[in-house]
PDB file of C-alpha atoms in Angstrom:
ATOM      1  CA  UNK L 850     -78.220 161.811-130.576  1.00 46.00           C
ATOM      2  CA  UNK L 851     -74.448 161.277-130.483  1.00 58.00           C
ATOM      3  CA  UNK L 852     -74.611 160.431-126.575  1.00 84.00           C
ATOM      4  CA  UNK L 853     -78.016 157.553-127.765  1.00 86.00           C
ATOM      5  CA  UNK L 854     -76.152 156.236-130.112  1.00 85.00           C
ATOM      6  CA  UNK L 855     -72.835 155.709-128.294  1.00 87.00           C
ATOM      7  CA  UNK L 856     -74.357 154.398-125.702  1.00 88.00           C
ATOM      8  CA  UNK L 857     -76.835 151.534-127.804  1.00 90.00           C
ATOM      9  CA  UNK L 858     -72.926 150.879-129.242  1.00 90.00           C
ATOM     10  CA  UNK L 859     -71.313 150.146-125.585  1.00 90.00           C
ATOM     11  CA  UNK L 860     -74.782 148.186-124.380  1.00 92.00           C
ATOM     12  CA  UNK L 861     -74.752 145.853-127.370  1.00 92.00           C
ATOM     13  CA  UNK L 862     -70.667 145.326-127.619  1.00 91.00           C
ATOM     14  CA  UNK L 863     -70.991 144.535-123.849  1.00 92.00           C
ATOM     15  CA  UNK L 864     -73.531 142.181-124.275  1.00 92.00           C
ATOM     16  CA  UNK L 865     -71.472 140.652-127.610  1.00 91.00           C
ATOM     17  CA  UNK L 866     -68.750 140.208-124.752  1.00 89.00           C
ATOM     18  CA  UNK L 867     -70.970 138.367-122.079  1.00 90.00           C
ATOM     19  CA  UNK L 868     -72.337 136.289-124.486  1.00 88.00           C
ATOM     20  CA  UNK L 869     -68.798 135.305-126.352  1.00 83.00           C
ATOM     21  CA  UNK L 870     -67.895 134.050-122.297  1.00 83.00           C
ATOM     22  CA  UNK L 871     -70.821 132.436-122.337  1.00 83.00           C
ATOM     23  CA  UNK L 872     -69.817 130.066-124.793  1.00 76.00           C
ATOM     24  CA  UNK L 873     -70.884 131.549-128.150  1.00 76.00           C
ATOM     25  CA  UNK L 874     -68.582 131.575-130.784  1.00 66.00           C
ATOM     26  CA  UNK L 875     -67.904 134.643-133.459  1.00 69.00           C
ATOM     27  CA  UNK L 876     -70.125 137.278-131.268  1.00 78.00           C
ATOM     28  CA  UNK L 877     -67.454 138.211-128.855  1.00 78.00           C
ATOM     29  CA  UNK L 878     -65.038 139.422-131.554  1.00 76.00           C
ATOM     30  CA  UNK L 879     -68.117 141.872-133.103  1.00 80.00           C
ATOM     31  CA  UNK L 880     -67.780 144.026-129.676  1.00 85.00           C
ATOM     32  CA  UNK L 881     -64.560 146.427-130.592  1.00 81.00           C
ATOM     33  CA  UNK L 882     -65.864 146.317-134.700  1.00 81.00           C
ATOM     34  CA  UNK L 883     -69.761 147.900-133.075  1.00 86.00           C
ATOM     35  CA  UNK L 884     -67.824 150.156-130.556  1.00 86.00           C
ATOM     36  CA  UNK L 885     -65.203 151.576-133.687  1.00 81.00           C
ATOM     37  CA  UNK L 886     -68.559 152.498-134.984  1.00 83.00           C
ATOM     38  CA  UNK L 887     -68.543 155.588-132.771  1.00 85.00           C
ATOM     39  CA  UNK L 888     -65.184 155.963-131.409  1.00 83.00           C
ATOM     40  CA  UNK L 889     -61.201 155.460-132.295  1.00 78.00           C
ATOM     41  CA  UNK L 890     -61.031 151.777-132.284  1.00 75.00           C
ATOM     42  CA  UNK L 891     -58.084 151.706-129.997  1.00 74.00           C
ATOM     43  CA  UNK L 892     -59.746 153.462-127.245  1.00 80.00           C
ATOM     44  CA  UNK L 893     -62.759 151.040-127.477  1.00 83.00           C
ATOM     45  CA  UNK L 894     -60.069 148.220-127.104  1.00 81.00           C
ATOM     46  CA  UNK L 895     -59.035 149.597-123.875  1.00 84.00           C
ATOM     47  CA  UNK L 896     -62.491 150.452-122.821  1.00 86.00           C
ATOM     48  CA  UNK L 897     -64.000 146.967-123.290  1.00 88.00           C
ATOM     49  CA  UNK L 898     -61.011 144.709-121.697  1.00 89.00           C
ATOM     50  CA  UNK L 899     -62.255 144.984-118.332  1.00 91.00           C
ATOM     51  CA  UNK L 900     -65.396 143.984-119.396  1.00 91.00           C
ATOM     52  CA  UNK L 901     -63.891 140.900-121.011  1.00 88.00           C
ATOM     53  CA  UNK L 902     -61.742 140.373-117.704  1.00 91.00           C
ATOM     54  CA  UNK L 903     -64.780 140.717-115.473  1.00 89.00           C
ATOM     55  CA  UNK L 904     -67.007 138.475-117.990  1.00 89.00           C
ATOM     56  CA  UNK L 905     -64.403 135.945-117.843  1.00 88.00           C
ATOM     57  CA  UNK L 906     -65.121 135.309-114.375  1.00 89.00           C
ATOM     58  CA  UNK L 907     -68.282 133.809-115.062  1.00 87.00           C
ATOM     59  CA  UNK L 908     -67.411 132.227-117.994  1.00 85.00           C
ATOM     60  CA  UNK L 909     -64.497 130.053-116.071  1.00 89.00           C
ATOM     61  CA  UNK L 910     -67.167 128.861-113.621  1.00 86.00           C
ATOM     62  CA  UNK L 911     -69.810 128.206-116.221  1.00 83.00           C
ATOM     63  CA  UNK L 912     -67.179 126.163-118.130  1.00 85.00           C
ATOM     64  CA  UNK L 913     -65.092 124.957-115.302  1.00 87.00           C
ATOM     65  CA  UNK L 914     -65.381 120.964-115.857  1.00 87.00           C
ATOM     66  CA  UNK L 915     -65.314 121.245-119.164  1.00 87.00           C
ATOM     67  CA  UNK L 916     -62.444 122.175-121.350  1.00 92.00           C
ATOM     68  CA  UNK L 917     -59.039 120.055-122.778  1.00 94.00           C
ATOM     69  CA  UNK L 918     -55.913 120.161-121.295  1.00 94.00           C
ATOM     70  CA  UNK L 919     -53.807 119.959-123.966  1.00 96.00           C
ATOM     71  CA  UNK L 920     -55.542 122.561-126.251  1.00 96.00           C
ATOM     72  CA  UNK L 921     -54.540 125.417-123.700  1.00 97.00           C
ATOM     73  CA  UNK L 922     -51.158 123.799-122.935  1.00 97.00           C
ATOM     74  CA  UNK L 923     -50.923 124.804-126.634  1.00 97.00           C
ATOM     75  CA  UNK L 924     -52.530 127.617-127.574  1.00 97.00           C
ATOM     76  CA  UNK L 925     -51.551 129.870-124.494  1.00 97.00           C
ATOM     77  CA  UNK L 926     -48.123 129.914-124.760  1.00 97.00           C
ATOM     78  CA  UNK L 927     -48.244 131.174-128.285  1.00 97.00           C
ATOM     79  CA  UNK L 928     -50.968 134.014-127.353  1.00 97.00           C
ATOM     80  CA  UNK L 929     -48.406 135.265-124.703  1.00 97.00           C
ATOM     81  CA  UNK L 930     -45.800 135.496-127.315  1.00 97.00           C
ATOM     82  CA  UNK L 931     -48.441 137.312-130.088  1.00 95.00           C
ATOM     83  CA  UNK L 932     -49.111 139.229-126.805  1.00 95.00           C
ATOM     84  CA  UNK L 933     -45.579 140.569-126.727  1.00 94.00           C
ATOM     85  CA  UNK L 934     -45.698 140.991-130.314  1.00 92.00           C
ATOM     86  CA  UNK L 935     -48.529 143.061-130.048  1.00 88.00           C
ATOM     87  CA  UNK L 936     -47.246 145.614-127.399  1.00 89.00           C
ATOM     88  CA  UNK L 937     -43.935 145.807-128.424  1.00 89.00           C
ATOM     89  CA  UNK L 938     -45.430 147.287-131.937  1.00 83.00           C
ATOM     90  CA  UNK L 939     -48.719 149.111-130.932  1.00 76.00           C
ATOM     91  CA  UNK L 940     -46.589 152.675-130.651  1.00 74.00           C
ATOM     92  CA  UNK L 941     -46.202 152.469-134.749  1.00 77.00           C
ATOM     93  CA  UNK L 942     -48.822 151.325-135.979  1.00 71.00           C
ATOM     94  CA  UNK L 943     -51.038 154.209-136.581  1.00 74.00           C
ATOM     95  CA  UNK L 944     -55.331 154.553-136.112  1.00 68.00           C
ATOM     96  CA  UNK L 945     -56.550 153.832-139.069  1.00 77.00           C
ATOM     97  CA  UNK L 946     -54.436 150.976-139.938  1.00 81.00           C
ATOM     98  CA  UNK L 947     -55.943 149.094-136.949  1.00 73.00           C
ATOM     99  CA  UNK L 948     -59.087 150.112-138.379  1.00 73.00           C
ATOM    100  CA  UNK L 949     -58.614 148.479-141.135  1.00 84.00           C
ATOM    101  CA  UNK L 950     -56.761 145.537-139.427  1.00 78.00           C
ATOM    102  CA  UNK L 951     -59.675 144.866-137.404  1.00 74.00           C
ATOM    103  CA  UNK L 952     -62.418 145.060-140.902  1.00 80.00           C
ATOM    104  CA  UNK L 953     -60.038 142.369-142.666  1.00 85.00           C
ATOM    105  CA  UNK L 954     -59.523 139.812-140.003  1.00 77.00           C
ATOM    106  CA  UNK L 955     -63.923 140.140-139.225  1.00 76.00           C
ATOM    107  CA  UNK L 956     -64.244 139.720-143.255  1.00 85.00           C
ATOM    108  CA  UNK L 957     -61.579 136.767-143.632  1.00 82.00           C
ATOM    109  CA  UNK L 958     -63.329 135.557-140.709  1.00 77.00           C
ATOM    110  CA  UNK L 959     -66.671 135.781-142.205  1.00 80.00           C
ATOM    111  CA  UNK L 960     -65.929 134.892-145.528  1.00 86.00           C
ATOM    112  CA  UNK L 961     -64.180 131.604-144.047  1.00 80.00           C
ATOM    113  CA  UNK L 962     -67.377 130.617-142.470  1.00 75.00           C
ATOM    114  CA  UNK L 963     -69.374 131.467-145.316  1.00 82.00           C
ATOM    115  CA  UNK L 964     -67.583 129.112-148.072  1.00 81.00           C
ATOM    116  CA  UNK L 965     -66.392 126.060-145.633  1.00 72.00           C
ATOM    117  CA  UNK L 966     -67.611 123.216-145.141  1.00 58.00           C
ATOM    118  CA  UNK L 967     -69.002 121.451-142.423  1.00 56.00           C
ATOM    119  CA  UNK L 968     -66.611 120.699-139.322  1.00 50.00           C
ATOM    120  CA  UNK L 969     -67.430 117.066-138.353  1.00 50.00           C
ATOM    121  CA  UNK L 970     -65.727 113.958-138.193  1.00 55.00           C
ATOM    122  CA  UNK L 971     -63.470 111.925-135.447  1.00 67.00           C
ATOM    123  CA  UNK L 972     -61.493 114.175-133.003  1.00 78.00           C
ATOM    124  CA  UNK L 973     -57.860 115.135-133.977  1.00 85.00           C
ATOM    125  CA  UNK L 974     -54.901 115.530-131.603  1.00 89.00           C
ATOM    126  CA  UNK L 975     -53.816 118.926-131.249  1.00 91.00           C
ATOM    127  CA  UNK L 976     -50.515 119.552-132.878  1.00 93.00           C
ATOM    128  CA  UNK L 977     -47.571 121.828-131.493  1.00 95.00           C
ATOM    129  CA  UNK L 978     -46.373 123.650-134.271  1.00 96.00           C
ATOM    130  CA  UNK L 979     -49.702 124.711-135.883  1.00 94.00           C
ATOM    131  CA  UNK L 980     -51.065 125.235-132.320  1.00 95.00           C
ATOM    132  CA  UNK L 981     -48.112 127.495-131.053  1.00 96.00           C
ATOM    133  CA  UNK L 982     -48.579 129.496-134.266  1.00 95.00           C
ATOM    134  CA  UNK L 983     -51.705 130.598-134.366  1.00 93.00           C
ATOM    135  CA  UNK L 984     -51.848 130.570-130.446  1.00 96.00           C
ATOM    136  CA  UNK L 985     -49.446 133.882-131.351  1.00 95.00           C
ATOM    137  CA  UNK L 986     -51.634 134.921-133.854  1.00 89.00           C
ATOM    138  CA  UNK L 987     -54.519 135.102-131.539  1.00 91.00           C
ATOM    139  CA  UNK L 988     -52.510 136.665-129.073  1.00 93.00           C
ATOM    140  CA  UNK L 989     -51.407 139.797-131.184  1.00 89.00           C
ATOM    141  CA  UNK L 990     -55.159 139.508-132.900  1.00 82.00           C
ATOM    142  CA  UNK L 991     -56.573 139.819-129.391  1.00 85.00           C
ATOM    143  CA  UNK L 992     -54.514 142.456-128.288  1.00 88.00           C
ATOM    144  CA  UNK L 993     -54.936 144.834-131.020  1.00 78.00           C
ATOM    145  CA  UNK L 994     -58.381 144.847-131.153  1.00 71.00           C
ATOM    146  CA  UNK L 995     -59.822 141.403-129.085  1.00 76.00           C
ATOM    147  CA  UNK L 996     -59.831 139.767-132.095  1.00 73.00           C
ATOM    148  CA  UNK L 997     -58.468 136.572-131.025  1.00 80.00           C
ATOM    149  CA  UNK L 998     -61.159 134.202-132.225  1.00 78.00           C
ATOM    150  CA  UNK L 999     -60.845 133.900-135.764  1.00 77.00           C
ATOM    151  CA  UNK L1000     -56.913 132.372-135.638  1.00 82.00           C
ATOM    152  CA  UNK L1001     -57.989 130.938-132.320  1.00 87.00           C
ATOM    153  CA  UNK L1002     -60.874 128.717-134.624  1.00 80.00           C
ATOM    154  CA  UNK L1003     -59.021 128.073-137.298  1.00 79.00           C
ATOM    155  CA  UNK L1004     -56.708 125.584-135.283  1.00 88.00           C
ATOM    156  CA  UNK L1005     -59.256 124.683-132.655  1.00 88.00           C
ATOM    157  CA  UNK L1006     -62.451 123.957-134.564  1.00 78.00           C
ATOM    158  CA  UNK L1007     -60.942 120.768-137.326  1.00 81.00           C
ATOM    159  CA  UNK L1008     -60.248 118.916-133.610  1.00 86.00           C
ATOM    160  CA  UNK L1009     -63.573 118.128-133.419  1.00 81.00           C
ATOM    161  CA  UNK L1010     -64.320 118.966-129.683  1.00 84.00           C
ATOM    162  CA  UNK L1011     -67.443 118.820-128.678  1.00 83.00           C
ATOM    163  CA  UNK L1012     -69.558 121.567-128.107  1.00 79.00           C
ATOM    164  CA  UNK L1013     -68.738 122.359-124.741  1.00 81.00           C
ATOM    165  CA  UNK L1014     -65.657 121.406-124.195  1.00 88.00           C
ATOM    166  CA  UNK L1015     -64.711 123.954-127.284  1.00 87.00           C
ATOM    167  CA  UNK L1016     -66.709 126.654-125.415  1.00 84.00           C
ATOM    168  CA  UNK L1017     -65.219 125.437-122.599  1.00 89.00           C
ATOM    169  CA  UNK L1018     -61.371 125.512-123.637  1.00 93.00           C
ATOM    170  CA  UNK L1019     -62.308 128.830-125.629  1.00 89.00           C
ATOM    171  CA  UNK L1020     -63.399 130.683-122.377  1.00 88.00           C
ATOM    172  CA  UNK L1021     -60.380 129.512-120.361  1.00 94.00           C
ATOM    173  CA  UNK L1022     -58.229 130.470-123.304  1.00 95.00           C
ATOM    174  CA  UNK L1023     -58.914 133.757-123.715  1.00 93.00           C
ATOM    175  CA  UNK L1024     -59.326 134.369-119.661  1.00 93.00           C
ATOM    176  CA  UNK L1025     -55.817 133.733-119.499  1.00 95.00           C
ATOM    177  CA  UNK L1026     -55.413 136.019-122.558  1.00 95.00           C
ATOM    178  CA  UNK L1027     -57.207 138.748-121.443  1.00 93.00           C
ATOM    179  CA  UNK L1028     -55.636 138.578-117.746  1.00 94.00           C
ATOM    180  CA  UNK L1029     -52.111 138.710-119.330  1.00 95.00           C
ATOM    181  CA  UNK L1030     -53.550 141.729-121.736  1.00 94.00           C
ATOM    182  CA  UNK L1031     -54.104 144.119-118.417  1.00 93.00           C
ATOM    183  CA  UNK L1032     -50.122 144.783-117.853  1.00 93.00           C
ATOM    184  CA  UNK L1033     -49.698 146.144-121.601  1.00 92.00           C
ATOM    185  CA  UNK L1034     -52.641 148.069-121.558  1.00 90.00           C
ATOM    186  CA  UNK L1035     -51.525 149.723-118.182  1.00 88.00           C
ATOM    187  CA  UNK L1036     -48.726 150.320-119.584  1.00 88.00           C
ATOM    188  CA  UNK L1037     -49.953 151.590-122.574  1.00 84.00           C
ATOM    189  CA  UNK L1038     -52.215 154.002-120.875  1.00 83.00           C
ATOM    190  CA  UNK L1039     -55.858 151.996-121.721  1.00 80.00           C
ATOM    191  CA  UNK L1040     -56.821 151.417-118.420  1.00 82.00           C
ATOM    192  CA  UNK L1041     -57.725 154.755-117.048  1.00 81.00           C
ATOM    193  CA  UNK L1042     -60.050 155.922-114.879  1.00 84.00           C
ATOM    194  CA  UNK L1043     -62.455 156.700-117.009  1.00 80.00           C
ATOM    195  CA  UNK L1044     -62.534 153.440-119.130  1.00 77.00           C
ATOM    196  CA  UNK L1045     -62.898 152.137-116.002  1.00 85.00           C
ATOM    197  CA  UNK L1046     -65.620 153.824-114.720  1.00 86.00           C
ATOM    198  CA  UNK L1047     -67.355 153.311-117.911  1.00 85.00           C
ATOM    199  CA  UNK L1048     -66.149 149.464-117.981  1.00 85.00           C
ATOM    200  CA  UNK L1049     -67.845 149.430-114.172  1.00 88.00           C
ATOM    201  CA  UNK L1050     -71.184 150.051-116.366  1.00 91.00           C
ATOM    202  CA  UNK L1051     -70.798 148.012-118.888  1.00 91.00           C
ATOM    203  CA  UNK L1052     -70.364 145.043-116.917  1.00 90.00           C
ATOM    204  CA  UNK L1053     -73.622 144.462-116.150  1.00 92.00           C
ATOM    205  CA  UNK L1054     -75.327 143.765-119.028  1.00 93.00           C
ATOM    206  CA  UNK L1055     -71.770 141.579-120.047  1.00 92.00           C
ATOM    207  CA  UNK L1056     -72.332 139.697-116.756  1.00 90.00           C
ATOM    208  CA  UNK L1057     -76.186 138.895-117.593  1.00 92.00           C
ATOM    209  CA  UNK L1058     -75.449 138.195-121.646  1.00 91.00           C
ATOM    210  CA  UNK L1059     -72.572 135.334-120.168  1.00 90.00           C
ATOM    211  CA  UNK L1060     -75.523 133.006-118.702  1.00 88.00           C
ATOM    212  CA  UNK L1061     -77.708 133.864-121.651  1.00 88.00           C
ATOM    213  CA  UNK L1062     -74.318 132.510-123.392  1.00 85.00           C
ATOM    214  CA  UNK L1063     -74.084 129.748-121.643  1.00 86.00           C
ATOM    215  CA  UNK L1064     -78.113 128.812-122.351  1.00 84.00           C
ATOM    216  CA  UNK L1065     -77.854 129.368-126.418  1.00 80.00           C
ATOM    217  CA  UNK L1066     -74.900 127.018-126.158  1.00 76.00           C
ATOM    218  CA  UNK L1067     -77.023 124.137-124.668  1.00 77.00           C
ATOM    219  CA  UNK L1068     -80.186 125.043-125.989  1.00 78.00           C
ATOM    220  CA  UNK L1069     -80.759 127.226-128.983  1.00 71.00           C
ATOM    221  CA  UNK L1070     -80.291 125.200-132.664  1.00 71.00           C
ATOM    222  CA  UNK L1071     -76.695 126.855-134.347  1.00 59.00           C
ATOM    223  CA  UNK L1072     -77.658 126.995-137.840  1.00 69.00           C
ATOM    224  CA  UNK L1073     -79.551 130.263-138.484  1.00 69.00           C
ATOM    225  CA  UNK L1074     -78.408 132.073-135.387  1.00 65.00           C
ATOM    226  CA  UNK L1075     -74.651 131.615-136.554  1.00 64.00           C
ATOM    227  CA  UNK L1076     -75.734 132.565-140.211  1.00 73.00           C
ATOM    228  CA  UNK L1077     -77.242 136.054-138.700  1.00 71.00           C
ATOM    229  CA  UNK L1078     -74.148 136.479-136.674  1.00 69.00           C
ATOM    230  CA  UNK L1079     -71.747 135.767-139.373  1.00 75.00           C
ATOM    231  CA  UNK L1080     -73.652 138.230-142.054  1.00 82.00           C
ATOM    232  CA  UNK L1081     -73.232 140.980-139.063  1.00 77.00           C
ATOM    233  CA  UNK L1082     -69.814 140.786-139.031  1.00 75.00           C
ATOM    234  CA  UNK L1083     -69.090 140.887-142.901  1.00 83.00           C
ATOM    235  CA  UNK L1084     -71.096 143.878-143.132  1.00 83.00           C
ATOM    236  CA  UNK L1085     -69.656 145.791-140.487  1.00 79.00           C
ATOM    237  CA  UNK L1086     -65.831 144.528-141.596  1.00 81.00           C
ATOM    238  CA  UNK L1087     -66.559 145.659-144.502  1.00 87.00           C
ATOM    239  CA  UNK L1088     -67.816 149.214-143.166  1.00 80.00           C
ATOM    240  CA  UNK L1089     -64.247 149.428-141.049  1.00 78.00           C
ATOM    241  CA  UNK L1090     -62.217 148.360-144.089  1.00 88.00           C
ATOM    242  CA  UNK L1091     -63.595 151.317-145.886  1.00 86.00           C
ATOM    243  CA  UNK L1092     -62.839 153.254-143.111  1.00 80.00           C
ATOM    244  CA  UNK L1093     -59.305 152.022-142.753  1.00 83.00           C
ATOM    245  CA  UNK L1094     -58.247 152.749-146.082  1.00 90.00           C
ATOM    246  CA  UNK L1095     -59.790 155.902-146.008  1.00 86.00           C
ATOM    247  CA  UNK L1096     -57.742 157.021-143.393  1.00 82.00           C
ATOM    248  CA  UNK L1097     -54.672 155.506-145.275  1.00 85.00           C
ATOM    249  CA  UNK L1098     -54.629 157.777-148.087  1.00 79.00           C
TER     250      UNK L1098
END
């Protein structure tokens, strides 16, 4: 039962991923929250960044005409900093603490959609400051537990792209992210041969979930599916904060 259930875990994260580089918003960052459901959250994080890297792939030709310039000119930067941040820190911060790092982000995340309103409106330029900011925050976010996308949304989704082009310049951002995220986790020990071997499997359904991605994007209405979605993740933040702070005391 323990091997069934690990394995529906890895299937549906890896699908979360392919459809997240399809251009789907929010899903992606459920994958690590469903894999710490049945293993050490770190590990999961190493296991699943191949997956992201080989998703990406597809996701950068999907989205390769549309995306803005000065978005990732931006945003990058900063991730490579939080990057640093990120690696330079991951020896003391302890299990269950990244645990619990990973529930609150997913539940501020969740709670942010919940209660907002609307994005609409004209298009803004993207600022430097704010943009270099939470670029790092989505860069540490990412590498702790690919968690990049609520920071990531919270300066990219007032600009008012449209629809593509944001799941355009989100795939390119975090392809960039997540190529820069293989020399820490080398280092680090993450990519072994077994998380690759197991990444190797995982792949495939990633690989077929990025054109289902890239369908829902263009075809499927927003409204309820991002409601279901959203509901997902507060529950299971809310399951890992519990976790977290059990592990805490």
């Amino acid at each position: 039962m323990a091997d069934i259930w690990f394995w529906l875990a890895a299937v549906v994260a890896a699908a979360m991923v392919g459809l997240g580089k399809g251009g789907v918003p929010i899903v992606g960052m459920l994958a690590v929250p469903v894999m710490a459901l049945v293993m050490n959250p770190i590990v999961a994080a190493g296991m699943l960044l191949p997956v992201f890297v080989v998703s990406d792939a597809f996701g950068l030709y999907a989205y390769r005409r549309e995306f803005d310039r000065r978005v990732l000119a931006i945003v990058v930067p900063g991730a490579i900093l939080g990057i640093g941040i990120g690696w330079a820190t991951a020896s003391v911060v302890p299990e269950a603490a990244v645990t619990l790092l990973v529930g609150v982000i997913g539940l501020a995340f969740a709670l942010t959609l919940i209660l907002r309103r609307p994005v609409g409106g004209a298009r803004k330029r993207a600022e430097v400051v704010p943009g270099l900011f939470w670029g790092a925050v989505t860069g540490f976010t990412s590498f702790v537990s690919h968690a990049g996308a609520p920071p990531y949304q919270v300066y990219t989704l007032p600009l008012g792209m449209p629809k593509a082009v944001f799941a355009g310049t989100s795939t390119i951002a975090f392809a960039i992210i997540n190529a820069v995220k293989l020399v820490p986790y080398y280092a680090l020990g993450q990519l072994n041969p077994g998380n690759l071997k197991m990444a190797a499997v995982l792949a495939v359904p990633a690989v077929v979930a990025v054109f289902a991605g890239v369908r829902l994007v263009r075809r499927m209405p927003e409204k309820l599916f991002f409601q279901a979605v959203t509901w997902a993740l507060l529950l299971i933040s809310l399951k890992l904060i519990r976790d977290g702070v059990s592990g805490l005391i």
